[in-house]
Short mmCIF file of C-alpha atoms and ligand atoms in Angstrom, two decimals:
data_model
loop_
_atom_site.label_atom_id
_atom_site.label_comp_id
_atom_site.label_asym_id
_atom_site.label_seq_id
_atom_site.Cartn_x
_atom_site.Cartn_y
_atom_site.Cartn_z
CA MET O 1 0.20 0.16 -0.02
CA LYS O 2 1.14 3.74 -0.58
CA ARG O 3 2.19 5.44 2.51
CA VAL O 4 0.54 9.05 2.83
CA PRO O 5 2.71 11.48 3.22
CA VAL O 6 3.42 13.58 6.53
CA VAL O 7 3.88 17.11 5.85
CA LEU O 8 4.24 20.13 8.46
CA GLY O 9 2.29 23.08 7.24
CA ILE O 10 3.16 26.77 8.34
CA GLU O 11 0.86 29.84 7.70
CA SER O 12 1.98 33.54 8.56
CA SER O 13 0.36 35.68 5.61
CA CYS O 14 -1.51 38.19 8.14
CA ASP O 15 -2.18 38.55 12.07
CA GLU O 16 -2.15 34.76 12.74
CA THR O 17 0.46 32.13 13.08
CA CYS O 18 -0.27 28.92 12.34
CA ALA O 19 1.13 25.52 11.97
CA ALA O 20 -0.49 22.00 11.65
CA VAL O 21 0.55 18.48 10.40
CA ALA O 22 -1.46 16.67 7.85
CA ALA O 23 -0.89 12.66 7.55
CA GLY O 24 -2.29 12.88 4.26
CA ALA O 25 -4.26 15.64 2.95
CA GLY O 26 -7.71 14.82 4.69
CA HIS O 27 -5.94 13.56 7.95
CA ILE O 28 -5.18 16.67 9.80
CA LYS O 29 -3.37 15.33 13.19
CA ALA O 30 -3.22 18.95 14.67
CA HIS O 31 -3.09 22.26 13.66
CA VAL O 32 -2.45 24.51 15.94
CA VAL O 33 -3.52 28.97 16.06
CA ALA O 34 -1.41 31.46 17.58
CA SER O 35 -3.18 35.29 16.76
CA SER O 36 -2.02 38.62 17.69
CA LEU O 37 -5.57 40.26 16.45
CA ALA O 38 -6.17 41.53 20.11
CA HIS O 39 -3.56 43.64 19.49
CA HIS O 40 -5.05 45.06 17.01
CA ALA O 41 -8.26 45.91 17.80
CA ALA O 42 -7.88 49.20 19.19
CA TYR O 43 -6.41 50.28 15.86
CA GLY O 44 -9.69 49.12 13.91
CA GLY O 45 -7.49 46.96 11.31
CA ILE O 46 -4.08 44.92 10.82
CA ILE O 47 -0.94 46.76 11.81
CA PRO O 48 1.76 44.85 9.78
CA GLU O 49 5.00 45.85 12.38
CA ILE O 50 2.77 44.35 15.20
CA ALA O 51 1.84 41.27 13.18
CA SER O 52 5.77 40.54 12.06
CA ARG O 53 6.64 41.26 15.80
CA ALA O 54 4.09 38.74 17.31
CA HIS O 55 4.80 36.29 14.06
CA LEU O 56 8.51 35.93 15.61
CA GLU O 57 7.53 35.90 19.23
CA SER O 58 5.03 32.38 18.12
CA ILE O 59 6.68 31.03 15.79
CA VAL O 60 8.65 28.69 17.84
CA PRO O 61 5.82 27.50 20.41
CA VAL O 62 3.61 27.29 17.85
CA VAL O 63 5.48 24.66 15.48
CA ASP O 64 6.47 22.98 18.35
CA GLU O 65 3.01 22.66 19.93
CA ALA O 66 1.73 21.73 16.49
CA LEU O 67 4.06 18.31 16.28
CA CYS O 68 3.81 17.47 19.91
CA ARG O 69 -0.08 17.19 19.54
CA ALA O 70 0.07 15.43 16.34
CA ARG O 71 2.83 13.01 18.57
CA MET O 72 5.21 14.31 15.52
CA THR O 73 9.24 14.34 15.23
CA PRO O 74 11.03 15.90 12.93
CA ARG O 75 12.57 12.26 11.65
CA ARG O 76 9.20 11.00 10.63
CA LEU O 77 8.36 13.78 8.43
CA ASP O 78 8.26 13.70 4.38
CA ALA O 79 8.20 17.71 3.77
CA ILE O 80 7.56 21.07 5.05
CA ALA O 81 4.84 23.74 2.97
CA VAL O 82 5.12 27.08 3.76
CA THR O 83 2.28 29.74 2.32
CA GLU O 84 4.64 31.99 0.05
CA ASN O 85 2.52 34.40 -0.85
CA PRO O 86 0.09 36.34 -1.05
CA GLY O 87 0.30 38.40 2.29
CA LEU O 88 1.98 41.09 4.58
CA ILE O 89 5.73 40.82 3.08
CA GLY O 90 7.31 41.23 6.96
CA SER O 91 4.71 38.23 8.06
CA LEU O 92 5.09 35.91 5.29
CA LEU O 93 9.05 36.22 5.88
CA VAL O 94 9.00 35.31 9.23
CA GLY O 95 6.88 32.18 8.51
CA THR O 96 8.93 31.37 5.27
CA SER O 97 12.47 32.35 6.82
CA PHE O 98 11.78 29.65 9.76
CA ALA O 99 10.26 26.86 6.91
CA ARG O 100 13.57 27.23 5.41
CA ALA O 101 15.52 26.90 8.17
CA LEU O 102 13.84 23.60 9.33
CA SER O 103 14.00 21.94 5.96
CA ARG O 104 17.86 22.79 6.04
CA ALA O 105 18.35 21.60 9.29
CA TRP O 106 15.67 18.36 8.93
CA GLY O 107 17.14 18.04 5.23
CA LEU O 108 13.67 18.01 4.42
CA PRO O 109 12.00 19.70 1.02
CA LEU O 110 9.95 23.00 1.45
CA PHE O 111 6.78 23.16 -0.65
CA ALA O 112 5.64 27.00 -1.16
CA VAL O 113 1.92 27.44 -1.75
CA ASP O 114 -0.01 30.27 -2.61
CA HIS O 115 -2.09 31.16 -0.02
CA ILE O 116 -5.61 31.50 -1.80
CA ARG O 117 -5.21 28.17 -3.38
CA ALA O 118 -4.55 26.49 -0.02
CA HIS O 119 -7.88 28.72 0.92
CA LEU O 120 -9.58 27.01 -1.84
CA TYR O 121 -8.51 23.03 -1.98
CA ALA O 122 -9.66 23.73 1.86
CA ALA O 123 -13.58 23.11 0.76
CA PHE O 124 -11.83 19.53 -0.42
CA ILE O 125 -9.86 18.75 3.19
CA GLU O 126 -12.43 15.85 4.17
CA ASP O 127 -13.22 15.11 0.67
CA PRO O 128 -11.78 13.88 -2.43
CA LEU O 129 -10.51 16.54 -4.97
CA ARG O 130 -13.02 16.74 -7.87
CA PHE O 131 -11.53 18.49 -10.88
CA PRO O 132 -12.91 20.27 -13.01
CA PHE O 133 -14.33 22.56 -10.61
CA VAL O 134 -15.28 26.26 -10.40
CA GLY O 135 -13.64 27.84 -6.87
CA LEU O 136 -14.75 30.84 -5.07
CA VAL O 137 -12.32 31.96 -2.44
CA VAL O 138 -13.57 34.72 -0.33
CA SER O 139 -11.72 36.47 2.63
CA GLY O 140 -10.21 39.90 3.73
CA GLY O 141 -7.65 39.89 1.21
CA HIS O 142 -9.30 38.25 -1.71
CA THR O 143 -12.11 37.50 -3.53
CA THR O 144 -11.53 35.18 -6.94
CA LEU O 145 -13.63 33.24 -9.09
CA THR O 146 -11.21 30.67 -10.62
CA LYS O 147 -11.84 27.38 -12.96
CA VAL O 148 -9.43 24.59 -11.81
CA SER O 149 -9.22 21.78 -14.63
CA GLY O 150 -6.62 19.88 -13.02
CA PRO O 151 -3.56 19.82 -10.49
CA GLY O 152 -2.12 23.31 -11.49
CA ARG O 153 -4.39 23.90 -13.96
CA GLN O 154 -6.19 26.69 -13.04
CA ALA O 155 -7.70 30.10 -14.81
CA LEU O 156 -8.48 33.51 -13.24
CA LEU O 157 -12.23 33.60 -13.95
CA GLY O 158 -13.22 37.21 -11.99
CA ALA O 159 -11.77 39.16 -8.98
CA THR O 160 -12.61 41.95 -7.43
CA ARG O 161 -11.97 44.96 -8.92
CA ASP O 162 -11.79 47.51 -5.62
CA ASP O 163 -12.40 45.96 -1.46
CA ALA O 164 -12.35 42.11 -1.30
CA ALA O 165 -15.65 41.01 0.05
CA GLY O 166 -14.03 39.99 3.77
CA GLU O 167 -12.66 43.97 3.61
CA ALA O 168 -15.95 45.28 2.60
CA PHE O 169 -17.30 43.44 5.94
CA ASP O 170 -14.88 44.96 7.84
CA LYS O 171 -15.26 48.54 6.46
CA VAL O 172 -18.86 48.80 7.33
CA ALA O 173 -18.31 47.21 11.00
CA LYS O 174 -16.15 50.05 11.47
CA ILE O 175 -18.60 52.21 10.06
CA LEU O 176 -20.63 51.03 12.43
CA GLY O 177 -18.69 51.26 15.55
CA LEU O 178 -18.80 47.06 15.41
CA GLY O 179 -15.10 46.18 15.81
CA TYR O 180 -12.28 44.93 14.03
CA PRO O 181 -13.03 41.79 12.67
CA GLY O 182 -16.37 42.96 11.18
CA GLY O 183 -17.88 39.58 9.83
CA PRO O 184 -18.70 38.09 12.87
CA ALA O 185 -20.19 41.06 14.04
CA ILE O 186 -22.36 41.91 11.83
CA GLU O 187 -23.09 38.02 11.19
CA ARG O 188 -24.84 37.86 14.42
CA LEU O 189 -26.70 41.59 14.28
CA ALA O 190 -27.97 40.57 10.68
CA GLU O 191 -29.86 37.68 12.17
CA HIS O 192 -31.83 40.53 14.18
CA GLY O 193 -32.37 42.90 11.17
CA ARG O 194 -34.15 42.49 7.97
CA PRO O 195 -32.75 42.23 4.59
CA ALA O 196 -34.89 44.28 2.49
CA ALA O 197 -34.70 47.37 5.28
CA PHE O 198 -32.19 49.23 2.76
CA PRO O 199 -32.12 48.55 -0.98
CA PHE O 200 -27.95 47.85 -1.19
CA ARG O 201 -26.48 45.92 -3.90
CA CYS O 202 -23.11 45.13 -5.78
CA ALA O 203 -22.83 46.84 -8.83
CA CYS O 204 -20.09 45.38 -10.88
CA GLU O 205 -21.70 43.05 -14.14
CA GLY O 206 -19.85 39.90 -15.23
CA SER O 207 -17.77 37.76 -13.04
CA ASP O 208 -15.69 40.45 -11.17
CA PHE O 209 -16.41 42.14 -7.64
CA SER O 210 -16.80 45.46 -6.91
CA PHE O 211 -17.49 46.31 -2.77
CA SER O 212 -16.41 49.82 -2.39
CA GLY O 213 -19.39 51.03 -3.99
CA ILE O 214 -21.79 49.58 -1.22
CA LYS O 215 -19.68 50.26 1.89
CA THR O 216 -19.70 53.89 0.68
CA ALA O 217 -24.21 53.73 0.26
CA VAL O 218 -24.00 52.25 3.46
CA LEU O 219 -21.87 55.53 4.42
CA TYR O 220 -24.18 57.54 3.14
CA LYS O 221 -27.26 56.20 4.81
CA VAL O 222 -25.11 56.57 8.38
CA ARG O 223 -24.69 59.72 7.87
CA GLU O 224 -28.33 60.60 6.62
CA LEU O 225 -29.94 58.25 9.48
CA LYS O 226 -27.93 60.04 11.94
CA ARG O 227 -28.47 63.71 10.46
CA THR O 228 -32.33 62.55 10.60
CA TYR O 229 -33.12 60.48 13.82
CA GLY O 230 -29.68 61.25 15.95
CA ASP O 231 -27.73 58.12 17.19
CA LEU O 232 -28.84 54.65 15.08
CA ALA O 233 -31.25 52.75 17.05
CA ARG O 234 -30.04 48.86 17.71
CA GLU O 235 -32.98 48.07 14.68
CA THR O 236 -31.80 50.23 12.60
CA VAL O 237 -27.69 48.84 13.01
CA ALA O 238 -29.68 45.40 12.77
CA ASP O 239 -31.19 46.71 9.44
CA LEU O 240 -27.91 48.08 8.02
CA CYS O 241 -26.50 45.02 8.78
CA ALA O 242 -29.00 42.59 7.43
CA SER O 243 -29.39 44.57 3.78
CA PHE O 244 -25.55 45.04 3.50
CA GLN O 245 -24.82 41.20 4.14
CA GLU O 246 -27.97 40.50 2.18
CA ALA O 247 -26.43 42.29 -1.28
CA VAL O 248 -22.83 41.05 -1.24
CA VAL O 249 -24.45 37.20 -0.18
CA SER O 250 -26.24 38.13 -3.13
CA ASP O 251 -23.96 39.19 -5.14
CA LEU O 252 -21.29 36.14 -4.35
CA VAL O 253 -23.84 33.47 -4.63
CA ALA O 254 -25.34 34.89 -8.59
CA LYS O 255 -21.68 34.99 -9.72
CA SER O 256 -20.27 32.36 -8.35
CA ILE O 257 -23.74 30.14 -9.87
CA GLY O 258 -22.90 31.75 -12.71
CA ALA O 259 -20.06 30.76 -13.53
CA ALA O 260 -19.94 27.05 -13.24
CA ARG O 261 -22.91 26.90 -15.76
CA ARG O 262 -21.17 28.83 -18.16
CA GLN O 263 -17.60 26.69 -17.77
CA ARG O 264 -20.46 23.81 -17.34
CA ALA O 265 -18.85 22.27 -14.26
CA LYS O 266 -20.67 20.54 -12.32
CA VAL O 267 -18.82 21.18 -8.98
CA LEU O 268 -18.10 24.44 -6.93
CA ALA O 269 -15.81 25.02 -3.96
CA VAL O 270 -15.91 27.99 -1.62
CA GLY O 271 -13.20 28.78 0.88
CA GLY O 272 -11.71 31.92 3.01
CA GLY O 273 -12.55 33.73 6.04
CA VAL O 274 -16.02 34.97 4.95
CA ALA O 275 -16.83 31.46 3.91
CA PHE O 276 -17.58 31.11 7.94
CA ASN O 277 -20.34 33.26 7.36
CA GLY O 278 -23.45 30.90 8.07
CA TYR O 279 -25.90 33.02 6.14
CA LEU O 280 -23.55 32.73 3.21
CA ARG O 281 -23.19 29.07 3.93
CA ARG O 282 -26.82 28.30 3.72
CA ARG O 283 -27.38 30.46 0.45
CA LEU O 284 -25.13 28.82 -1.21
CA ARG O 285 -26.20 24.96 -0.59
CA GLU O 286 -29.92 26.51 -1.82
CA ALA O 287 -28.82 27.60 -4.71
CA ALA O 288 -25.92 24.87 -5.61
CA ASP O 289 -28.92 22.68 -4.73
CA ALA O 290 -31.76 24.01 -7.26
CA ALA O 291 -28.21 24.51 -10.32
CA GLY O 292 -28.27 20.33 -9.54
CA LEU O 293 -24.12 21.84 -8.65
CA GLU O 294 -21.90 19.95 -5.92
CA LEU O 295 -21.12 22.10 -3.40
CA PHE O 296 -17.71 21.95 -1.24
CA ILE O 297 -17.17 24.39 1.52
CA ALA O 298 -14.35 24.56 4.01
CA PRO O 299 -15.02 22.72 6.96
CA ARG O 300 -15.62 26.10 9.18
CA PRO O 301 -12.22 25.37 11.50
CA TYR O 302 -10.61 25.64 8.20
CA CYS O 303 -12.35 29.13 6.76
CA PRO O 304 -10.05 30.95 8.67
CA ASP O 305 -6.44 31.31 7.88
CA ASN O 306 -4.57 28.38 9.45
CA ALA O 307 -2.04 25.65 8.22
CA ALA O 308 -4.00 22.87 7.99
CA MET O 309 -5.00 24.30 4.54
CA VAL O 310 -1.35 24.49 3.92
CA ALA O 311 -0.28 21.03 5.15
CA SER O 312 -3.17 19.38 3.17
CA LEU O 313 -2.18 20.99 0.06
CA GLY O 314 1.35 20.13 1.33
CA CYS O 315 0.49 16.47 1.01
CA ARG O 316 -1.39 17.07 -2.13
CA LEU O 317 1.75 18.67 -3.93
CA VAL O 318 3.84 15.39 -2.58
CA SER O 319 1.89 12.79 -3.91
CA GLU O 320 1.88 14.12 -6.98
CA GLY O 321 5.70 14.43 -6.87
O1 KG4 U 1 -8.94 34.35 5.27
P1 KG4 U 1 -8.88 35.31 6.61
O2 KG4 U 1 -9.05 34.75 7.79
O3 KG4 U 1 -7.94 35.89 6.04
C1 KG4 U 1 -7.10 36.57 5.02
O4 KG4 U 1 -7.01 35.43 3.94
O5 KG4 U 1 -7.82 37.52 4.65
O6 KG4 U 1 -10.24 36.51 6.34
C2 KG4 U 1 -10.59 37.41 7.10
C3 KG4 U 1 -11.71 38.09 6.47
C4 KG4 U 1 -12.27 39.54 8.09
O7 KG4 U 1 -12.54 40.10 6.84
C5 KG4 U 1 -13.14 39.15 8.25
O8 KG4 U 1 -14.19 39.95 8.57
C6 KG4 U 1 -13.87 37.55 6.95
O9 KG4 U 1 -12.66 36.98 6.89
N1 KG4 U 1 -14.53 37.38 8.45
C7 KG4 U 1 -16.26 37.11 7.79
C8 KG4 U 1 -16.79 36.31 8.73
N2 KG4 U 1 -15.88 36.05 10.04
C9 KG4 U 1 -15.01 35.95 9.41
N3 KG4 U 1 -17.04 37.55 6.86
C10 KG4 U 1 -18.04 37.47 7.25
N4 KG4 U 1 -18.81 36.76 8.07
C11 KG4 U 1 -18.46 36.13 9.29
N5 KG4 U 1 -18.33 35.44 10.07
ZN1 ZN U 2 -6.52 33.93 4.25
#
């Protein structure tokens, strides 16, 4: 029987220092995340310098902890996989330098992994890959639609022309005074609001996305409401959240289902931090069922930045040689 590769994954592209061990693409033996989010919250966004320094402090204990939880020694590893790009340059450098040093010291091959690809393949972390598929990645830094025909064979179908979907959630949350990151706060409040209360929409035709217009529309609406009524009532904030979320989710769902149809793909895969959103997951499921598409969404623990997706993709790369 063919032995499954055992891979140590390292991810440090933004504010989370992550390490994971996978024994085969679908078997995550351990995954550890140390977040520096609390140090950034006061600034309303990620401060790159703070993130890099936090990675320096966390990288050794995080990798140690992942190996320990997986009961793994360096000698039993087949390779190391590390997020190479895209991300904050200082943050990426900590992970890639550390991974390179380990690969030299332990005599292991090193695989450089693309962060967006890792988010996308996380959709298949518990299932075998199903080529060809159309993939949607929705995160704080990226919103992309891709057609993937086979290992390493992918074509970009669409991307955001301005803000990423998660960035729009974060900016709207900031306008509403909900803190950072905005996605979880908006989702929570949207549950108590009316999705049709305000007629927001995302205005971008084709397979590209644009979220900067809707963010400005929310800003102008908030200013108008405050001028007329003073401070916003809790119900109004909930209505704004629900209406904004409705518009963004509808746009993401329509464009990914439309792209899968045009590409005659039978499979849709979705990953990234925004894919944690329960309303998006439900709407995707309903739309995919109606369109006769098979849907794979990254399991919730593997939606935000994590190294399990890196180790898992690393295993696939090792198996492909
Ligand atoms: O994938 P990720 O952890 O980091 C990047 O690669 O950017 O994504 C972070 C983004 C943030 O913008 C955050 O607000 C968003 O994912 N996010 C959500 C939710 N949870 C996180 N957006 C909408 N609903 C959520 N529940
Ligand atoms: Zn990410």
